[in-house]
């Protein structure tokens, strides 16, 4: 006996079927079995503090399966347990005991009992979407005896008729209760798509579609039938599979006892199903006295060659299904291998190896009665020399299909028959006697229980972390949808509306630091961008003329007025275009603001001066839009192509009075100045819309901040609609004011700011004259090159060298050589237009921003107080309390979500308490004097051991579940 171990003798109890715990567990049935001597070795001898474990064999610990080397539980019964790897085994045959009506496993080790019971309780909390507790996956080749083994392990009578249980997976979950009941459901993760007359071929099985002709769908859970008589289970399972294989049919017609087609011939129905295979699951949920809460999956058998060549695709489909379940990290894989076949030909073994899952696998050899003499290949397997899996191999013999065993004592009699076989067969009592301790269903049950207990032990830290994280998530979601008030609703709503009004006032007044600071900064930035854009689109004047006899056309650039050293050369086709033919286009969010410009003139409509849209050149690929990323990026080119010297000359001539040559009529200045500011309409509209968008966003933020917890109620929706209407009404008044400002600027040119306009005019004139001289000098040099033999440039010069030389010569030209500029008057008119534009632009921007700040923001601040209370019918209303109660009604979806969150929070809390109690039991050995632990002190359980969670709405027969974590 290990140091510190205790040897005790006790009456052990056995529950009905499955994996149970020693002595009387929380769910034991209390049936007595023969006494055994048990050596209890504390888990503390194995692990100093299992709850500090974060890694195992260099890998992170999680709730998935954890195989443990050098950390196994030391166990000793009246018959030593022999390992298949023991070089010197000793055989101690056990005497046969009289079969009990329900024969199961007596577990060894007090800590194993605690852990297995903990698994049973924890699984009942229904938190599979948060943590995955251990589960068993039973796989094997076709006809390897999987279903028989599953029936023996769970003591559930599954169909044994050949071909019945090979067409869809089955999930058997057991849980404790006072009475035996079984509910069979259909879990439909996939829908059936008819393949047509050509059917399905192997090439249709791909990674994207592993189970053709089935494709994924939102999970539908259909309750098939609930029974209380064990003898009915086999029949129900058979018809449930037929229902799954006829996906498009109403499943209710296949329910035994009531379904129309279930009253017919089963054999005929089996041969005429719509599909030959289904990845959907028959879910068999069994509750009964003493049953632990465990989960088994029984998968269709893997095969290589289909009986019908048309069904060969099923070989790959079923293999894909096995891979899907093998790759579950929480699965302990039970590989069944029939001893009547060559183990090297096992398709299942290859799949397990390809998935690198041998470390989570235990082998079970079936049909040992087919081997009557020593078989070297199977002996090597049992010795762990070939086909190696981490947990070795066990052997079981189950009754044949034609067995005479029936009735309520079937499983007890089957265990007795199995024991007699291994105790009397010459092979197992002589040559293979060393493996006797791995023979029998009881040995398999004992191993699975111990292994699952070890798994849960090492998973506790990660499970705790995941439960805590999910609890935090649920708490956050509950804080976003708290319980609605049931009393004093009028005062609560009035206080909320007052907070909203105060926040809006502080926002527009600049007093609300957390919101107003951001808003005021953003709006100030918008104002700056608006000002910069208005100044940027100052009218551009083309200062070249055909009389200069050059092909270059130079536009005055405001960006670099002092460095126009390189003319912009236009293609002849471009020069031939009139201003009306040049259109500026944009693909920006404000592309509706496009300019199409007639060549000359403006026209008066309805007493207002309406400027025609301005001509502009399409920007080149290299042009840079300095307003990219701002709301004004689409109108950056408005000032380009405004006019040229020729057009100005025509306008002057058209307005000149006869007999007064050299004088410019005042109408010329007025018309051109009004035309220059007419383009402000589009930037003004952008500025207004952007201001509205910013205010709308801020009001939504305030409403969300103050009343977001009631977002699911009518109050939130109605209040939000009234706020938007309030803002729209305020903006409608403000638009009228801004329109009036624009009409003032476009009615008639006017300013009394004499100093500013004269300074701006002088600055613009200098810039125009400088550019104009460069154009004329360049034209003069080109004329010299063309006409003067001595002035011509060498033909071997590159284009860059020719340009530099031309610029150099132009810079050396004297004013005397150029003579008087014939467009001196036109330049002066152009300078006045641009000077007036700059003066009026700053005035206009100031007026617009001042109007928004002083009129719109002020009106919002003064009008918002009591606006919502009035619109909602609360202010001064004798029915205010009733109105508020109606406003607080929420939609059904939100109420259901809150109830579901509360139920999950309740389960999470109970789960955490049970897990914490498990930790204390393992650390401190907190057991009663009989080696048992008491039920939970908290009131989270009902009398049948289930979590006591608040009742929700009754489930329908069909549930639509959009939770892929269940897959």
Short mmCIF file of C-alpha atoms in Angstrom, two decimals, residues 11 85 108 154 166 201 255 320 442 602 613 649 689 708 752 856:
data_model
loop_
_atom_site.label_atom_id
_atom_site.label_comp_id
_atom_site.label_asym_id
_atom_site.label_seq_id
_atom_site.Cartn_x
_atom_site.Cartn_y
_atom_site.Cartn_z
CA UNK A 11 -20.55 -2.07 1.28
CA UNK A 85 2.46 -3.78 -20.69
CA UNK A 108 -12.11 2.60 -6.68
CA UNK A 154 -24.92 2.42 -20.95
CA UNK A 166 -25.01 2.46 -39.59
CA UNK A 201 -20.29 10.74 -56.75
CA UNK A 255 -43.32 8.35 -34.60
CA UNK A 320 -15.29 12.65 -42.71
CA UNK A 442 -16.72 -3.94 -16.04
CA UNK A 602 -24.58 85.84 -66.27
CA UNK A 613 -21.68 77.13 -63.27
CA UNK A 649 -12.38 91.94 -72.97
CA UNK A 689 -25.46 69.07 -44.15
CA UNK A 708 -29.67 53.13 -23.64
CA UNK A 752 -17.66 99.25 -47.23
CA UNK A 856 -29.10 77.39 -34.48
#
